[in-house]
PDB file of C-alpha atoms in Angstrom:
ATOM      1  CA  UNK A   1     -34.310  10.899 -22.007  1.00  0.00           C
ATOM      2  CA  UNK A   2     -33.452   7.232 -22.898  1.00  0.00           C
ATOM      3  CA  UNK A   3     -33.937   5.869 -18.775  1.00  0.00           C
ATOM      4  CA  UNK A   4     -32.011   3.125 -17.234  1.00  0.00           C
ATOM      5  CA  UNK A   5     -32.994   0.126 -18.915  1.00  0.00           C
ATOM      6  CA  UNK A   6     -29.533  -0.939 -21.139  1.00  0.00           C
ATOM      7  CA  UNK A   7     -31.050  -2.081 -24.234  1.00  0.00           C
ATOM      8  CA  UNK A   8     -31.892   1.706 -24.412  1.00  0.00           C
ATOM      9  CA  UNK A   9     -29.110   3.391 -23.212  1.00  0.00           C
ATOM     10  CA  UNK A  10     -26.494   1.345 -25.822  1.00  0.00           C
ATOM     11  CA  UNK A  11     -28.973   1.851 -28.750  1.00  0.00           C
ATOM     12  CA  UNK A  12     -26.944   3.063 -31.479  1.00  0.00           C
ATOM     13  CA  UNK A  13     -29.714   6.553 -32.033  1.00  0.00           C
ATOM     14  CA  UNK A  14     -32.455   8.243 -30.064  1.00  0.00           C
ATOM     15  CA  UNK A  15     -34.880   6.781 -32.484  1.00  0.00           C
ATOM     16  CA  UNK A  16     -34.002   3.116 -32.100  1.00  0.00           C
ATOM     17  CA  UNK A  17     -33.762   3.618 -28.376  1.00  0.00           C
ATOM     18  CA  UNK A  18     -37.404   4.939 -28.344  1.00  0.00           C
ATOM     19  CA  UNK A  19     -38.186   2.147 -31.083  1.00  0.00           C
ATOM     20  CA  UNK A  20     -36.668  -0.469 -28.700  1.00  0.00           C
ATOM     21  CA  UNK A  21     -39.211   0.967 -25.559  1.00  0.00           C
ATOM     22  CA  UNK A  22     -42.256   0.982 -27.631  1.00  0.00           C
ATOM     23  CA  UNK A  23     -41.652  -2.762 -28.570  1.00  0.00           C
ATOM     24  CA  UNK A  24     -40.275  -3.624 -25.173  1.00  0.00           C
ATOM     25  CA  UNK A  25     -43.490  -2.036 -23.650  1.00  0.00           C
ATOM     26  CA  UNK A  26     -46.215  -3.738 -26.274  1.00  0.00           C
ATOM     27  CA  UNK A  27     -44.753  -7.139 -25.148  1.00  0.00           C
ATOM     28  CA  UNK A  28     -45.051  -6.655 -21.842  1.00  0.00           C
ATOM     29  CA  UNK A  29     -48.274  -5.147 -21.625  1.00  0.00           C
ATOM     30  CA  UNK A  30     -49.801  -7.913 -24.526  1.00  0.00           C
ATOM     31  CA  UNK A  31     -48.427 -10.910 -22.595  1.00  0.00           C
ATOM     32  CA  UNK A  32     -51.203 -13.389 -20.950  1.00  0.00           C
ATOM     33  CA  UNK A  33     -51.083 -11.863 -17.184  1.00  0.00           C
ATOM     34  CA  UNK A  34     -53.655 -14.194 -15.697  1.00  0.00           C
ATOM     35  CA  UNK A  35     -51.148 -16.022 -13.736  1.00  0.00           C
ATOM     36  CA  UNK A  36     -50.937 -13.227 -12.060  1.00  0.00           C
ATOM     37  CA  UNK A  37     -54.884 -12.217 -11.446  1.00  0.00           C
ATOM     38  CA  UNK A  38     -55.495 -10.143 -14.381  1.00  0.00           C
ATOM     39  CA  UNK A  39     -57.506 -10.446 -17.458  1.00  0.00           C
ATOM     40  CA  UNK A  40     -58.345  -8.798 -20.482  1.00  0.00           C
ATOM     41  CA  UNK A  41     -61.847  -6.812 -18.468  1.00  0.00           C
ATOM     42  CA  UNK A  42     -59.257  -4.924 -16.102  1.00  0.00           C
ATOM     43  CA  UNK A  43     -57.422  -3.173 -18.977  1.00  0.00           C
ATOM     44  CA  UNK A  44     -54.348  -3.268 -17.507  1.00  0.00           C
ATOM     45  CA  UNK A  45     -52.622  -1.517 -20.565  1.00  0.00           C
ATOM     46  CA  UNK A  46     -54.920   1.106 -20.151  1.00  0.00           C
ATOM     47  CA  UNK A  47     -54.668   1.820 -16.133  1.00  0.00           C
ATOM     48  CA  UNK A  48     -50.642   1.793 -16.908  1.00  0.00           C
ATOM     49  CA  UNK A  49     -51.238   4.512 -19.731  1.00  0.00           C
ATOM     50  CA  UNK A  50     -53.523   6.365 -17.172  1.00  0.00           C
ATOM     51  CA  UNK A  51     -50.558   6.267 -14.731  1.00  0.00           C
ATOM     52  CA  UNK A  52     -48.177   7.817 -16.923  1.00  0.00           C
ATOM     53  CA  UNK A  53     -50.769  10.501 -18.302  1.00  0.00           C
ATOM     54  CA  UNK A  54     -50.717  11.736 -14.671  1.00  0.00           C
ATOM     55  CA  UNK A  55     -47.596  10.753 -13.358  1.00  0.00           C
ATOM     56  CA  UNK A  56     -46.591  12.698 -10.352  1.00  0.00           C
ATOM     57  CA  UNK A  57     -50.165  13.847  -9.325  1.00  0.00           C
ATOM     58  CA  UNK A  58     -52.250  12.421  -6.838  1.00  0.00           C
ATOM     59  CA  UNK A  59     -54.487   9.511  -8.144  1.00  0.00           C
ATOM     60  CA  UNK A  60     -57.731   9.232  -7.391  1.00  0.00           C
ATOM     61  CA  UNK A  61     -59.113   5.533  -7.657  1.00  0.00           C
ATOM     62  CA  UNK A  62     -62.575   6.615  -8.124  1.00  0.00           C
ATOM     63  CA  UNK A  63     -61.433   9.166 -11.577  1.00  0.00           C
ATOM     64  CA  UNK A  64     -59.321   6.200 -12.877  1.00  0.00           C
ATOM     65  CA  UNK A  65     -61.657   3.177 -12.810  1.00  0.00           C
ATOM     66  CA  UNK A  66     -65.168   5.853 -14.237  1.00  0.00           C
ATOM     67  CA  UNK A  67     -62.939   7.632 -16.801  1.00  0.00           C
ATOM     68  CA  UNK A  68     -61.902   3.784 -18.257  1.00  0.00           C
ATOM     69  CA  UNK A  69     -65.001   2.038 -17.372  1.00  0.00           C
ATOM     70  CA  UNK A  70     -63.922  -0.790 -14.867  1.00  0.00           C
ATOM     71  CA  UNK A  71     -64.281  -1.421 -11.760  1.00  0.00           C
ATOM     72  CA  UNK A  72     -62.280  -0.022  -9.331  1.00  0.00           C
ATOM     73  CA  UNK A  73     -60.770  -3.481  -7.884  1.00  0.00           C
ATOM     74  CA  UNK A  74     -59.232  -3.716 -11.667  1.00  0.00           C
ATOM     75  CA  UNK A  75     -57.887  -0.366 -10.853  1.00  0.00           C
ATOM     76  CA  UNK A  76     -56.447  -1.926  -7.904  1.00  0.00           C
ATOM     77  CA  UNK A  77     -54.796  -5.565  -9.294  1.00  0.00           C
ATOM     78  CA  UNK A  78     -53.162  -3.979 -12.172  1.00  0.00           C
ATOM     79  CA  UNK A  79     -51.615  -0.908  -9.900  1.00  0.00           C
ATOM     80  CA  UNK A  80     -50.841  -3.906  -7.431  1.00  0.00           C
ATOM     81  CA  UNK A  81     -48.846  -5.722 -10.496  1.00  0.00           C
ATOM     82  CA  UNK A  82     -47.378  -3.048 -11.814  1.00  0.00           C
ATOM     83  CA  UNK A  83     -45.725  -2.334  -8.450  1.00  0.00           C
ATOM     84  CA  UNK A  84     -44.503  -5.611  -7.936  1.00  0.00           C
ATOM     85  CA  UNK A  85     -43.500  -5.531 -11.644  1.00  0.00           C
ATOM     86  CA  UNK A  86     -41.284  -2.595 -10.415  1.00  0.00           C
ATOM     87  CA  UNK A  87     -42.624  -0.257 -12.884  1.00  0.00           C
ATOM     88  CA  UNK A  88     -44.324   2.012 -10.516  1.00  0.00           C
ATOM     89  CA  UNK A  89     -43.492   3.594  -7.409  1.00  0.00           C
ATOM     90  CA  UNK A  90     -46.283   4.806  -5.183  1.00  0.00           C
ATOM     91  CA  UNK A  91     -45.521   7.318  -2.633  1.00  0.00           C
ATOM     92  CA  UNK A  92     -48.282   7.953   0.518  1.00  0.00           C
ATOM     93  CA  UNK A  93     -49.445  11.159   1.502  1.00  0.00           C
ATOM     94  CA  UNK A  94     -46.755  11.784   4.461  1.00  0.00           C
ATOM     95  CA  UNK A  95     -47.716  11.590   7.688  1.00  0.00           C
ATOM     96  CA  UNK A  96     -50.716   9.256   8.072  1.00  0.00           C
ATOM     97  CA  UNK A  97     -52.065  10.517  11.554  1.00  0.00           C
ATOM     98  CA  UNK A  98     -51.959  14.190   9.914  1.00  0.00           C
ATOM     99  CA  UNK A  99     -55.423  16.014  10.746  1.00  0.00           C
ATOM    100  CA  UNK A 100     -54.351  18.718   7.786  1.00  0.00           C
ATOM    101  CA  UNK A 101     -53.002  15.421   5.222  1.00  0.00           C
ATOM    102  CA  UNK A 102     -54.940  13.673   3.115  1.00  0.00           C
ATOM    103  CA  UNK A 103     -53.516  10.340   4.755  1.00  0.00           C
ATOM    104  CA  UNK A 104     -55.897   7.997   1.863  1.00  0.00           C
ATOM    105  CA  UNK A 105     -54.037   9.489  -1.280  1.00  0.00           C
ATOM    106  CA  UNK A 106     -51.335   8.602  -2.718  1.00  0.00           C
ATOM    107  CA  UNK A 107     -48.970   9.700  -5.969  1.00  0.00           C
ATOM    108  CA  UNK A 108     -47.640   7.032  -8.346  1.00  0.00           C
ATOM    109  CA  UNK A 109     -44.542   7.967 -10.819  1.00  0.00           C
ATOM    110  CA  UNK A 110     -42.985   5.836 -13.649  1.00  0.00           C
ATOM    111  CA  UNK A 111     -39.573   4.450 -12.135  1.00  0.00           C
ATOM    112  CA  UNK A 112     -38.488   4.461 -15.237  1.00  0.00           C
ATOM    113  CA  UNK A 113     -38.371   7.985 -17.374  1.00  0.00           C
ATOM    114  CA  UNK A 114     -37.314   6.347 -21.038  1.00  0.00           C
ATOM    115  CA  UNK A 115     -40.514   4.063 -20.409  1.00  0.00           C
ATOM    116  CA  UNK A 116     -42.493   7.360 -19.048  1.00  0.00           C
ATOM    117  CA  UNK A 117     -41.347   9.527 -22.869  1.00  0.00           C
ATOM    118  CA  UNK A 118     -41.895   6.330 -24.657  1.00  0.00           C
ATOM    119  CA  UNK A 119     -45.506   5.892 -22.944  1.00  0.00           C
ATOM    120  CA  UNK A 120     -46.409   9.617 -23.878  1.00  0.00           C
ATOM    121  CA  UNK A 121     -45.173   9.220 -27.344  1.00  0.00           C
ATOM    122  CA  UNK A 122     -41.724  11.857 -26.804  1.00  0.00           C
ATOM    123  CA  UNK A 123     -38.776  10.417 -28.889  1.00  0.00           C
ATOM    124  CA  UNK A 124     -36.842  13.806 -28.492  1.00  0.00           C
ATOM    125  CA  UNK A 125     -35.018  15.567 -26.173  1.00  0.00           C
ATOM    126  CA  UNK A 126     -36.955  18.839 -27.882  1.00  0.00           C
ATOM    127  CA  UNK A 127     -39.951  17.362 -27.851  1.00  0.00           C
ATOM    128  CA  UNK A 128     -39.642  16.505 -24.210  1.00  0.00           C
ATOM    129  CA  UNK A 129     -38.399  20.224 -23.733  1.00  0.00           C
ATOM    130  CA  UNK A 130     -41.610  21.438 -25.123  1.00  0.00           C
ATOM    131  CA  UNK A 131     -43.921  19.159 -23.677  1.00  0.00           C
ATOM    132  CA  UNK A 132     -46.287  20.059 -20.961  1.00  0.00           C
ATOM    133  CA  UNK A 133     -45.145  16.343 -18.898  1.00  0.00           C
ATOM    134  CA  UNK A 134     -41.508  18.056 -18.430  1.00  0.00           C
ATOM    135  CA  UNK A 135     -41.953  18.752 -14.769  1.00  0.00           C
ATOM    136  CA  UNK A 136     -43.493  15.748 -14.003  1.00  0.00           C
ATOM    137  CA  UNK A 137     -40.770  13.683 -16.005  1.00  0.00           C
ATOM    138  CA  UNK A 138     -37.991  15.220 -14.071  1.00  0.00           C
ATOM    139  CA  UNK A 139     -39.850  15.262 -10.883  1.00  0.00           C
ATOM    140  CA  UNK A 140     -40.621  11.123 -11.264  1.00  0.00           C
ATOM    141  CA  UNK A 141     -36.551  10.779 -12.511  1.00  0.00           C
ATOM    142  CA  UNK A 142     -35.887  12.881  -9.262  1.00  0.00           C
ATOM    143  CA  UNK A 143     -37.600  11.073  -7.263  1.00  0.00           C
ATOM    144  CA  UNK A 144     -36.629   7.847  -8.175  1.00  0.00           C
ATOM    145  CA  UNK A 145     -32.927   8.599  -8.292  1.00  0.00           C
ATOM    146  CA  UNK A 146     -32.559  10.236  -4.962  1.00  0.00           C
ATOM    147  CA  UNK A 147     -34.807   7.222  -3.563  1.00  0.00           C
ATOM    148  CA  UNK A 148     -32.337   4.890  -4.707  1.00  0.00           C
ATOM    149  CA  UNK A 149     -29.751   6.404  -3.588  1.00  0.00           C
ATOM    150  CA  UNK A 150     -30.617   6.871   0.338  1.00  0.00           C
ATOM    151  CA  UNK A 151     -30.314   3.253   0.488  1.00  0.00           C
ATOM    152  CA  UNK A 152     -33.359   0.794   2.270  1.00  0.00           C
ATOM    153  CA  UNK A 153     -33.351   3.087   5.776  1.00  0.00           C
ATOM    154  CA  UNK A 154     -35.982   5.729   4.152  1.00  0.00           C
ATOM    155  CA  UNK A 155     -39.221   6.070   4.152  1.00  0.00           C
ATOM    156  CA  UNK A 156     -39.835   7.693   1.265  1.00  0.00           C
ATOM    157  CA  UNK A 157     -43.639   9.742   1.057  1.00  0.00           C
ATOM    158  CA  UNK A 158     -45.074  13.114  -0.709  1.00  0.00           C
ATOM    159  CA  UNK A 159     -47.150  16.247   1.694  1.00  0.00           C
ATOM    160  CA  UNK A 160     -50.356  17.538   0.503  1.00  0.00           C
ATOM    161  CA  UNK A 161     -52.586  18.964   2.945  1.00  0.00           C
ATOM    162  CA  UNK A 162     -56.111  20.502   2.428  1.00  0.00           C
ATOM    163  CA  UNK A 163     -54.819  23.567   2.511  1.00  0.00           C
ATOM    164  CA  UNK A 164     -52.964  22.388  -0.932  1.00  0.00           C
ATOM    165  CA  UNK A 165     -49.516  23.325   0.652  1.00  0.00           C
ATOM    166  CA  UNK A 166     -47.287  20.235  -1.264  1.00  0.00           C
ATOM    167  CA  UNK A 167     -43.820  19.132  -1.221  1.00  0.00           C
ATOM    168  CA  UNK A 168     -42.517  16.462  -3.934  1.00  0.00           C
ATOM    169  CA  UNK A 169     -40.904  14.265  -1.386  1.00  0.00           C
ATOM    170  CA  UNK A 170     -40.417  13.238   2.018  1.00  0.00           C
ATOM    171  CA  UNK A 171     -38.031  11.030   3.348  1.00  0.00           C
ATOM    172  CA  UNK A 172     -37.817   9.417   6.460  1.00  0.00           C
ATOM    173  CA  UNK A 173     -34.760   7.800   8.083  1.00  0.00           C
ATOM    174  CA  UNK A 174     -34.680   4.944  10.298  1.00  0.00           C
ATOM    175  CA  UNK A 175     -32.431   7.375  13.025  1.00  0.00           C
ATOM    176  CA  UNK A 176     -35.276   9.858  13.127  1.00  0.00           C
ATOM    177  CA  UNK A 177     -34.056  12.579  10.614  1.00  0.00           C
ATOM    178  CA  UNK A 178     -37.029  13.655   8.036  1.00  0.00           C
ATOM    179  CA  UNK A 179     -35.968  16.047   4.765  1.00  0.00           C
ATOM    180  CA  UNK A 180     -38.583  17.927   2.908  1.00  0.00           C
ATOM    181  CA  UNK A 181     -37.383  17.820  -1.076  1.00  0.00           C
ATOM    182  CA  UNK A 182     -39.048  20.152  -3.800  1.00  0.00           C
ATOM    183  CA  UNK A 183     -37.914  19.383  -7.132  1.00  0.00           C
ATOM    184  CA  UNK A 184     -38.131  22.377 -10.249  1.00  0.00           C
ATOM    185  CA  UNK A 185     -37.176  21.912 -13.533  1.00  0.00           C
ATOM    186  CA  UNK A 186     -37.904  25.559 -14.389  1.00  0.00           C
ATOM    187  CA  UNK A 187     -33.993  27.280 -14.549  1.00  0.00           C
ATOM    188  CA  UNK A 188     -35.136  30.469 -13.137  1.00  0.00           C
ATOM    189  CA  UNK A 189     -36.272  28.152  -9.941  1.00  0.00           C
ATOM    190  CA  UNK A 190     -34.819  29.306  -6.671  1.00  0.00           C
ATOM    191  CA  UNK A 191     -34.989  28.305  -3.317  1.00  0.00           C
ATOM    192  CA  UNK A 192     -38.257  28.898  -1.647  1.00  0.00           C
ATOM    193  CA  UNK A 193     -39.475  28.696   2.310  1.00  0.00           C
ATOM    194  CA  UNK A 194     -41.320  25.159   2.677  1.00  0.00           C
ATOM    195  CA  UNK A 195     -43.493  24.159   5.900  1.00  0.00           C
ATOM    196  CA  UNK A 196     -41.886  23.264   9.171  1.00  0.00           C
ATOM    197  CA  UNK A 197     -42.083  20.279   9.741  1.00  0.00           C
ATOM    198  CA  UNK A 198     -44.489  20.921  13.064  1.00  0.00           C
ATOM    199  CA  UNK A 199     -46.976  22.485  10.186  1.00  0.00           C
ATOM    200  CA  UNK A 200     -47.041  18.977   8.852  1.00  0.00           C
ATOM    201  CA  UNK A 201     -48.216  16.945  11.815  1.00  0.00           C
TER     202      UNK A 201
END
């Protein structure tokens, strides 16, 4: 609920841990970012709030840049910053060369989940609980843990084909060995048949 960041995780109550992310958010997002390429035009604020509307799904450059009226190399500089800012992860549609994938998209998540709630405005663990972004907030905290911990020798991707068979994550070791992840928050989830992994080449 809180995410990784300390400040948040020692606060004393839920409410002055999502206090504390609200604040440390509108500081970062308000500070003068045209050392690094961006100005005011490319709403960079705005393309981050876009991000964690959708978090999870796949992004589509074109939706992003119409439905905030910029141009779609602003799209591009702020999702380029925010990456580097390591606030966003961005996983490619797994494999590339795949006839059946849709190599050109990608899915972005929120590293951070107690950034995510604070960005969607969910101070409570009911709240969050009740909230239609519960899937995708566990699926981008999934993600991101399981990520970290299969250390720098993975290639981490998603699958969606045209067919709109999808699996949450793909990773890809250096020896060769690929897993296929799907990640449910739902308790009555079981385990399900996924593609073979010759269906996804």
């Amino acid at each position: 609920m809180r995410g990784g960041l300390p400040n948040s995780l020692i606060a004393d109550t839920d409410a002055d841990s999502f206090d504390w992310r609200r604040r440390y958010l509108s500081s970062m997002l308000k500070q003068d970012l045209c050392c690094w390429g961006i100005d005011a035009s490319d709403r960079f604020p705005e393309v981050f709030q876009w991000i964690a509307n959708n978090t999870g799904e796949e992004f589509h450059e074109a939706n992003c840049a119409k439905g905030l009226s910029i141009k779609r190399d602003s799209v591009r500089r702020s999702l380029d910053l925010l990456e580097r800012m390591g606030l966003l992860r961005c996983l490619p549609n797994w494999p590339a060369g795949s006839n059946k994938s849709n190599s050109s998209m990608q899915a972005y998540h929120v590293r951070d989940c107690g950034l995510l709630h604070a960005m969607l405005g969910i101070d409570t663990l009911n709240k969050l609980r009740e909230s239609d972004a519960l899937g995708h907030s566990w699926e981008s905290f999934c993600i991101e843990a399981i990520i970290n911990a299969a250390s720098d020798n993975v290639t981490p991707a998603f699958y969606r084909d045209k067919e709109k068979n999808e699996i949450d994550l793909v990773l890809k070791f250096s020896n060769g060995a690929t897993y296929a992840i799907e990640i449910k928050v739902n308790e009555t989830a079981r385990a399900k048949k996924v593609l073979p992994l010759d269906a996804m080449q």
